[in-house]
Amino acid sequence: MNANNEYIDDLMTTYLSEGLPANELKELKEWIADSPANKRLFMQKQEIWFSNVCRDKTVAFDSTKAYQQFCSRRKKGSKARVIAFNRQIFYRVAVVALVVCVSLLSYWQGGVSVTKQFADTTIEAPLGAKTKLYLPDGTLAWLNAGSKLVYSQGFGVENRSVHLVGEAYFEVVKNKDLPFKVHTTDLGIQVYGTKFNIRNYTEDDEVVVNLLEGKVSLQDVYREKNICYMAPGEKAVLNKKTKELRKTITKQANVIEWTKGYLFFDEDLLVDIAKKLEREYSVEIEIDNDSLRGYRFYGSFIVKDNSLESVLDALTATEHLKYKQEGNKIVLYK
Amino acid sequence: MKNQDQVIIDQLKRGDESSYKYLYDHYYVLLCRISYEIVKDRFTAETIVGDFIFHLWEIRSELSISTSLVSYFIQSIRNRSINYLQLERHQKEVSLSTLTVDEASPSSYLMEDSYPLGLLLEQELEEAIAAAVEQLPSESKAVFRKSRFEHKKYAEIAEEMHISVNTVKCHMKSALKKLQLDLAKYLLLLYLFLTYLQNK
């Protein structure tokens, strides 16, 4: 730990004084993003560095001359501003104008291909569909309907970090040097080589992680120092409202049913099930009764073979709820 | 806000020439240095500060400042400098798109809206900072100054002072650590102030 502190201290100091190569800069940025305390420490160092402006003798500024310029500019008024520019300014303006013209032209000509070089890669699975893909490091990822995965150009070389909104199943290729990290709004996961499933749609009340093989560490954004380790067969649920994180043992085989075209509810809240159905069938579902929201259901359906009606029929067969269609909307009620 | 500030603001509003002279005498150099720190170009820094003061004069009748004068100035210059940089960076990225962006340059402060740079200066702690640097052990102080003010690389400093690059690095680290320790009470104040702002 201490050695690591020294190393980070090294990075921060060199960053301020000399600048860092891209890979180390990335490391530093990740460390800063890791916790508010880290960020604070870095910001303090940066503030000290920045605020030490007063003894810089190599760059002298002449306030008397500047004041004279101000006076002459004031006399000529704002309209005459351009004329008050001296020759040096004129050349600089000309160069800037040229750069702008050239860049606009090349931007126009280069079009999309130019911006692509800098942009992060984003993969989206539309509503009602799933996407299977292999990341540059060979990791297999399944994206469930309505999910989004973003990774930077440096993926596989500088880092193995992805940002996820929604649900995904990963089979991560082993790499001891580069941990595989999944960031979501509420919970981050770090792994070295495992199979796991994570679900955190923006509208979900819970974040759910299921570990099938290997070992992962979880860190939620609410408690900076709380790192939780998971063993295979465990399921971790983070409640976004109460901020409570709990682990249970569950049948993991069912968790990735969705990648095979099944719709699977594992003691899920009705609210989350409704959202799942909305994404899967691209419909709007309303729950008309607040007490219904807390109900949990368990069950498996094959999406290809099951119409939305048959799923709803199965849910109503439990006699806990009824449903009706109102235009394009489906209403669940008691 | 200090009484003196209010007097100056009133004079600025009236368009009183001496108050603008006062700005140049007291704040011009500091503001240029802050802008220079961000844009890394002397001419641009002077242009930004000159434009800002001229802007103050142009809008003098509607001028309203609720913070201290120096805070207001530093914040304005910081924003103008960052805006300039963003505009310039955008142009560079587009025109030099075949080159990779030089992220390694030390000029690229990690900009944070919630934790703006120069807060210590806003608190008029310029002298306190200088005093803290003065109190560093002599060799650390020399290394720190060469790096911070003369923009010298570790290797250059090592050669000049006949020490190893690693020693230079150690001096830099301990200098920054010591400054952070010595200025801790101000940094803490700033932190509390910001937390207050965020919760407001």
XYZ file of C-alpha atoms in Angstrom:
534
model
C 0.000 0.000 0.000
C 2.771 2.349 0.990
C 4.751 1.553 -2.133
C 1.657 2.277 -4.155
C 1.215 5.658 -2.437
C 4.788 6.527 -3.294
C 4.178 5.531 -6.875
C 1.034 7.668 -7.158
C 2.888 10.553 -5.522
C 5.540 10.122 -8.204
C 2.923 10.261 -10.925
C 1.271 13.384 -9.512
C 4.553 15.252 -9.091
C 5.846 14.357 -12.534
C 2.469 15.147 -14.066
C 2.637 18.704 -12.740
C 6.298 19.363 -13.451
C 7.117 17.472 -16.628
C 3.933 15.880 -17.886
C 3.266 12.161 -18.203
C 3.231 9.749 -21.127
C -0.278 8.685 -22.121
C -0.296 5.321 -20.340
C 0.799 6.799 -16.998
C -1.582 9.710 -17.382
C -4.393 7.236 -17.830
C -3.312 5.426 -14.675
C -3.295 8.680 -12.730
C -6.713 9.661 -14.046
C -8.105 6.315 -13.012
C -6.626 6.648 -9.557
C -8.166 10.110 -9.227
C -11.538 8.786 -10.322
C -11.285 5.933 -7.811
C -12.418 7.940 -4.785
C -13.306 11.497 -3.747
C -10.386 11.418 -1.295
C -7.930 10.672 -4.088
C -9.419 13.443 -6.142
C -9.141 15.881 -3.275
C -5.499 15.019 -2.702
C -4.677 15.528 -6.347
C -6.619 18.783 -6.586
C -4.699 20.128 -3.587
C -1.373 19.336 -5.202
C -2.498 20.918 -8.427
C -3.762 23.981 -6.568
C -0.389 24.429 -4.866
C 1.417 24.066 -8.145
C -0.907 26.460 -9.912
C -0.960 29.082 -7.178
C 2.813 29.377 -7.202
C 2.642 31.995 -9.928
C 4.126 34.936 -8.123
C 7.888 34.339 -8.385
C 8.072 33.594 -12.061
C 10.766 35.962 -13.288
C 11.185 34.468 -16.742
C 7.837 35.816 -17.844
C 7.581 39.533 -17.126
C 4.429 41.504 -17.797
C 4.518 45.248 -18.292
C 1.496 46.802 -16.612
C 2.487 50.385 -17.505
C 2.586 49.657 -21.208
C -0.629 47.692 -20.946
C -2.338 50.609 -19.231
C -1.257 52.935 -22.024
C -2.748 50.538 -24.552
C -5.939 50.468 -22.527
C -6.111 54.286 -22.542
C -5.636 54.570 -26.283
C -8.153 51.803 -26.895
C -10.648 53.563 -24.647
C -10.246 56.846 -26.516
C -10.893 55.196 -29.839
C -13.904 53.403 -28.454
C -14.937 49.833 -28.976
C -15.683 50.243 -32.669
C -12.094 51.188 -33.432
C -10.714 48.138 -31.630
C -9.315 46.460 -34.699
C -7.348 49.533 -35.705
C -5.752 49.720 -32.293
C -4.193 46.303 -32.890
C -0.517 46.516 -33.591
C 1.168 44.708 -36.435
C 2.051 41.697 -34.315
C -1.567 41.221 -33.406
C -2.537 41.529 -37.036
C -0.244 38.679 -38.033
C -1.460 36.548 -35.210
C -5.061 37.166 -36.156
C -4.236 36.365 -39.764
C -2.576 33.104 -38.764
C -5.497 32.147 -36.539
C -7.946 32.978 -39.324
C -5.950 30.844 -41.707
C -5.854 27.958 -39.250
C -9.606 28.254 -38.791
C -10.208 28.257 -42.539
C -7.886 25.347 -43.154
C -9.319 23.381 -40.290
C -12.889 24.043 -41.307
C -12.020 22.906 -44.796
C -10.256 19.772 -43.662
C -13.016 19.094 -41.182
C -15.545 19.362 -43.951
C -13.507 17.152 -46.250
C -12.320 14.675 -43.667
C -15.818 14.355 -42.297
C -16.584 11.521 -40.002
C -13.328 9.643 -40.446
C -11.446 12.405 -38.670
C -13.524 12.442 -35.513
C -13.583 8.656 -35.371
C -9.906 8.560 -34.513
C -10.588 10.349 -31.253
C -14.001 9.071 -30.352
C -14.672 6.237 -27.950
C -16.181 3.116 -29.392
C -19.843 2.698 -28.494
C -21.885 -0.431 -29.015
C -25.620 -0.330 -28.474
C -28.205 -3.074 -28.450
C -31.549 -1.618 -29.555
C -34.814 -2.320 -27.751
C -36.108 -5.797 -28.501
C -32.682 -7.098 -29.632
C -29.447 -8.436 -28.180
C -25.879 -8.033 -29.360
C -22.996 -10.460 -29.091
C -19.509 -9.102 -29.613
C -15.842 -9.737 -28.971
C -13.849 -6.860 -27.480
C -10.338 -6.118 -28.855
C -8.715 -8.245 -26.113
C -10.810 -11.282 -27.043
C -13.310 -10.887 -24.214
C -16.801 -12.059 -25.100
C -19.615 -9.664 -24.273
C -23.352 -10.084 -24.639
C -25.407 -6.898 -24.515
C -29.045 -7.180 -23.552
C -31.802 -5.104 -25.157
C -31.529 -1.355 -24.601
C -27.943 -1.510 -23.262
C -24.885 0.505 -24.184
C -21.182 -0.336 -23.870
C -18.453 2.276 -24.328
C -14.693 1.764 -24.425
C -11.797 3.995 -25.440
C -9.322 3.606 -28.279
C -6.717 2.469 -25.772
C -8.728 -0.600 -24.770
C -6.558 -3.687 -24.562
C -3.336 -1.657 -24.639
C -3.538 1.041 -21.964
C -6.464 -0.354 -20.030
C -9.354 -2.738 -20.187
C -12.078 -0.383 -18.948
C -15.604 -0.319 -20.266
C -18.576 1.829 -19.314
C -21.888 0.044 -19.224
C -25.478 1.189 -19.117
C -27.917 -1.692 -18.986
C -27.203 -5.425 -18.790
C -24.258 -7.391 -20.087
C -22.665 -10.789 -19.677
C -18.879 -11.008 -19.949
C -16.475 -13.900 -20.421
C -13.248 -12.078 -19.669
C -9.959 -13.276 -21.144
C -7.216 -13.613 -18.496
C -4.612 -10.854 -18.335
C -2.731 -10.393 -15.051
C -1.252 -7.024 -16.056
C -4.411 -5.296 -17.203
C -7.427 -5.736 -14.949
C -10.760 -5.698 -16.723
C -12.973 -2.979 -15.260
C -16.662 -2.348 -15.737
C -17.932 1.074 -14.688
C -21.600 1.806 -14.117
C -23.204 4.821 -12.459
C -23.519 3.115 -9.083
C -21.077 0.246 -9.016
C -17.661 -0.594 -10.423
C -16.286 -4.112 -10.949
C -12.706 -5.201 -11.328
C -11.760 -8.664 -12.561
C -8.793 -10.488 -14.037
C -10.398 -13.356 -15.920
C -13.929 -14.537 -15.147
C -17.474 -15.036 -16.320
C -20.017 -12.688 -14.833
C -23.263 -10.884 -15.517
C -24.086 -7.330 -14.488
C -27.326 -5.427 -14.801
C -27.749 -1.712 -14.108
C -30.239 0.019 -16.361
C -30.718 3.686 -15.517
C -34.336 3.102 -14.595
C -33.661 0.010 -12.432
C -33.988 0.213 -8.653
C -31.246 -2.370 -8.106
C -27.841 -3.205 -9.518
C -27.360 -6.970 -9.820
C -24.072 -8.792 -10.315
C -23.862 -12.570 -10.787
C -20.525 -14.327 -10.722
C -20.253 -17.625 -12.578
C -16.517 -18.278 -12.449
C -13.373 -16.722 -11.013
C -13.208 -13.780 -8.640
C -14.315 -10.164 -8.868
C -14.197 -7.134 -6.586
C -17.034 -4.649 -6.371
C -16.869 -1.048 -5.328
C -20.014 1.020 -5.083
C -19.892 4.782 -5.371
C -21.652 5.401 -2.072
C -18.917 4.047 0.201
C -15.498 4.896 -1.107
C -13.485 2.363 0.856
C -15.927 -0.500 0.785
C -14.587 -3.139 -1.546
C -16.574 -6.339 -1.646
C -15.256 -9.598 -3.066
C -17.481 -12.205 -4.671
C -17.018 -15.952 -4.992
C -18.443 -18.081 -7.828
C -22.147 -18.808 -7.425
C -22.773 -15.591 -5.552
C -25.180 -12.854 -6.512
C -24.710 -9.293 -5.261
C -27.579 -6.818 -5.202
C -27.092 -3.112 -4.584
C -30.256 -1.186 -3.785
C -29.844 2.261 -5.321
C -32.254 3.896 -2.877
C -31.214 2.403 0.464
C -27.589 2.000 -0.779
C -27.616 -1.459 0.789
C -25.413 -4.138 -0.770
C -26.156 -7.793 -0.024
C -24.884 -11.120 -1.331
C -26.794 -14.369 -1.799
C -26.134 -17.746 -3.378
C -28.139 -18.397 -6.524
C -28.407 -20.800 -9.429
C -26.065 -19.094 -11.828
C -26.981 -21.086 -14.919
C -30.295 -19.220 -15.098
C -28.658 -15.826 -14.992
C -27.372 -15.895 -18.524
C -30.541 -17.420 -19.944
C -31.150 -14.120 -21.682
C -28.170 -14.679 -23.958
C -29.956 -17.782 -25.275
C -33.206 -15.990 -25.963
C -34.899 -16.777 -22.655
C -36.560 -14.223 -20.492
C -35.669 -15.062 -16.947
C -36.871 -13.588 -13.678
C -34.880 -14.526 -10.615
C -36.915 -13.204 -7.706
C -36.992 -9.897 -9.520
C -39.133 -6.943 -8.450
C -42.235 -6.442 -10.575
C -41.046 -2.925 -11.440
C -37.837 -4.367 -12.870
C -39.734 -7.114 -14.673
C -41.999 -4.499 -16.245
C -38.917 -2.643 -17.445
C -37.430 -5.860 -18.807
C -40.628 -6.513 -20.753
C -40.664 -2.940 -22.019
C -37.170 -3.385 -23.435
C -37.766 -6.868 -24.733
C -41.063 -6.177 -26.499
C -40.610 -2.424 -27.023
C -43.880 -1.518 -25.275
C -44.904 0.772 -22.456
C -46.009 -0.784 -19.185
C -47.533 1.016 -16.254
C -47.983 -0.344 -12.743
C -51.162 1.120 -11.359
C -50.801 -0.037 -7.789
C -47.919 0.939 -5.534
C -48.058 -2.203 -3.410
C -47.549 -4.259 -6.585
C -44.181 -2.667 -7.199
C -42.573 -4.605 -4.352
C -43.737 -8.068 -5.572
C -41.043 -10.471 -6.697
C -41.480 -13.150 -9.361
C -39.528 -16.155 -10.496
C -39.858 -17.725 -13.910
C -38.371 -18.408 -17.305
C -39.803 -17.791 -20.770
C -38.493 -18.241 -24.268
C -38.860 -14.873 -25.916
C -39.016 -16.175 -29.471
C -41.916 -18.472 -28.657
C -43.721 -16.363 -26.091
C -45.811 -13.416 -27.056
C -46.025 -10.581 -24.542
C -49.581 -11.753 -23.821
C -48.466 -15.209 -22.758
C -45.840 -13.764 -20.415
C -48.450 -11.461 -18.891
C -50.889 -14.368 -18.683
C -48.310 -16.346 -16.757
C -47.767 -13.464 -14.364
C -51.516 -13.013 -13.807
C -51.904 -16.750 -13.260
C -50.220 -16.180 -9.879
C -53.431 -14.295 -9.016
C -51.465 -11.427 -7.529
C -52.240 -9.043 -10.358
C -54.310 -8.363 -13.470
C -53.510 -6.538 -16.684
C -55.363 -4.566 -19.326
C -54.409 -2.897 -22.576
C -55.024 0.845 -22.979
C -54.017 1.815 -26.493
C -50.286 1.174 -26.792
C -49.893 0.939 -23.062
C -50.260 -2.067 -20.797
C -51.486 -1.413 -17.280
C -50.799 -3.821 -14.413
C -53.217 -3.526 -11.496
C -54.542 -5.452 -8.560
C -16.272 42.059 0.708
C -13.861 44.705 1.855
C -14.859 48.361 2.030
C -11.972 49.257 -0.200
C -13.344 46.924 -2.881
C -16.702 48.706 -2.798
C -15.015 52.089 -3.280
C -13.118 50.789 -6.298
C -16.220 49.159 -7.795
C -18.108 52.457 -7.482
C -15.262 54.273 -9.194
C -15.104 51.679 -11.960
C -18.829 52.115 -12.509
C -18.435 55.874 -12.801
C -15.667 55.333 -15.348
C -13.108 57.002 -13.096
C -9.752 56.806 -14.862
C -7.699 56.376 -11.695
C -9.608 53.225 -10.732
C -8.624 51.561 -14.001
C -5.045 52.622 -13.393
C -5.375 50.977 -9.984
C -6.453 47.695 -11.611
C -3.392 47.753 -13.837
C -1.080 48.589 -10.960
C -2.431 45.997 -8.542
C -3.919 43.123 -10.497
C -2.629 43.174 -14.059
C 0.558 41.171 -13.477
C -1.115 38.598 -11.234
C -3.964 38.101 -13.700
C -1.522 37.757 -16.598
C 0.409 35.119 -14.692
C -2.735 33.148 -13.952
C -3.816 33.315 -17.567
C -0.281 32.427 -18.709
C -0.387 29.399 -16.434
C -3.389 28.133 -18.399
C -2.742 29.274 -21.974
C 1.088 29.027 -21.808
C 1.586 31.984 -24.096
C 2.622 35.411 -22.921
C 1.001 37.370 -25.701
C -2.301 35.506 -25.436
C -2.330 35.975 -21.657
C -1.842 39.741 -22.012
C -4.520 39.916 -24.698
C -6.994 38.030 -22.504
C -6.393 40.277 -19.498
C -6.394 43.452 -21.616
C -9.670 42.432 -23.264
C -11.163 41.645 -19.879
C -10.345 45.040 -18.378
C -11.566 46.777 -21.509
C -14.766 44.743 -21.237
C -15.148 45.978 -17.636
C -14.962 49.516 -18.952
C -17.449 48.857 -21.734
C -20.073 47.408 -19.391
C -19.206 49.713 -16.465
C -22.765 51.015 -15.989
C -24.160 47.508 -15.493
C -21.180 46.226 -13.524
C -22.253 44.177 -10.507
C -19.754 42.295 -8.367
C -20.914 40.388 -5.309
C -17.688 38.575 -4.392
C -14.402 40.179 -3.492
C -12.749 42.074 -6.300
C -9.799 39.724 -6.617
C -12.063 36.620 -6.665
C -14.147 38.169 -9.387
C -11.078 39.010 -11.452
C -9.436 35.617 -11.053
C -12.644 33.759 -11.858
C -13.215 35.829 -14.989
C -9.645 35.380 -16.197
C -9.733 31.666 -15.466
C -12.935 31.250 -17.455
C -11.720 33.350 -20.358
C -8.420 31.471 -20.497
C -10.100 28.068 -20.370
C -12.555 29.116 -23.064
C -9.691 30.265 -25.235
C -7.894 26.981 -24.725
C -10.937 24.888 -25.511
C -11.547 26.804 -28.699
C -7.908 26.501 -29.692
C -7.711 22.829 -28.788
C -10.749 22.134 -30.884
C -9.193 23.872 -33.866
C -5.913 22.050 -33.380
C -7.543 18.673 -33.060
C -9.392 19.161 -36.264
C -6.541 20.616 -38.268
C -3.848 18.276 -36.946
C -6.068 15.279 -36.677
C -3.466 12.902 -38.045
C -1.261 13.591 -35.036
C -2.142 12.270 -31.621
C -3.187 14.864 -29.077
C -0.274 15.742 -26.878
C -1.717 14.803 -23.546
C 1.701 14.575 -22.004
C 2.266 18.324 -22.046
C 2.404 19.752 -18.526
C 0.205 22.645 -19.580
C -2.877 20.461 -19.587
C -4.255 20.997 -16.093
C -7.044 18.625 -15.350
C -9.861 21.134 -15.318
C -12.546 20.628 -12.734
C -15.628 22.806 -12.531
C -16.224 21.905 -8.921
C -12.664 22.664 -7.859
C -11.399 25.653 -9.795
C -7.715 26.516 -9.852
C -6.315 29.627 -8.251
C -8.533 29.539 -5.159
C -5.551 30.172 -2.913
C -4.812 33.292 -4.916
C -8.426 34.386 -4.628
C -7.924 34.326 -0.881
C -4.989 36.685 -1.416
C -2.560 34.078 -0.161
C 0.130 34.937 -2.671
C 2.470 36.032 0.087
C 1.742 33.018 2.287
C 2.560 30.704 -0.608
C 5.788 32.518 -1.361
C 6.742 32.331 2.311
C 6.066 28.583 2.368
C 8.334 28.091 -0.646
C 10.969 30.224 1.069
C 10.927 27.863 4.041
C 11.710 24.740 2.021
C 15.128 23.134 2.652
C 17.617 24.936 0.400
C 18.267 22.146 -2.084
C 14.583 21.262 -2.416
C 13.805 24.929 -2.878
C 16.354 25.273 -5.670
C 15.038 22.187 -7.465
C 11.432 23.287 -7.056
C 12.154 26.759 -8.430
C 14.038 25.474 -11.446
C 11.197 23.116 -12.273
C 8.285 25.411 -11.475
C 9.553 28.789 -12.618
C 12.242 28.020 -15.148
C 10.294 25.077 -16.608
C 13.386 22.896 -16.628
C 13.248 19.153 -17.104
C 14.445 16.790 -14.355
C 17.444 15.837 -16.473
C 18.528 19.486 -16.947
C 18.176 20.227 -13.243
C 20.154 17.088 -12.374
C 22.999 18.155 -14.629
C 23.060 21.743 -13.357
C 23.109 20.702 -9.724
C 25.328 17.641 -10.137
C 22.809 15.292 -8.634
C 20.942 12.281 -10.033
C 17.564 12.501 -11.757
C 16.137 10.367 -8.981
C 17.339 12.844 -6.377
C 15.680 15.644 -8.339
C 12.476 13.656 -8.327
C 12.716 13.079 -4.578
C 13.271 16.790 -3.950
C 10.244 17.656 -6.058
C 8.060 15.166 -4.246
C 9.142 16.283 -0.795
C 8.834 19.969 -1.736
C 5.258 19.506 -2.884
C 4.465 17.403 0.178
C 5.880 20.026 2.498
C 3.990 22.837 0.798
C 0.817 20.813 1.017
C 1.452 20.350 4.738
C 2.332 24.000 5.360
C -0.667 25.266 3.433
C -2.987 22.577 4.803
C -5.079 25.007 6.849
C -5.857 27.130 3.792
C -6.519 24.080 1.645
C -8.903 22.799 4.298
C -10.748 26.111 4.362
C -11.141 25.920 0.608
C -12.430 22.410 0.833
C -15.049 23.381 3.419
C -16.010 26.389 1.361
C -16.531 24.200 -1.702
C -18.535 21.587 0.168
C -20.722 24.427 1.387
C -21.164 25.701 -2.162
C -22.092 22.258 -3.444
C -24.665 21.674 -0.730
C -26.247 25.068 -1.022
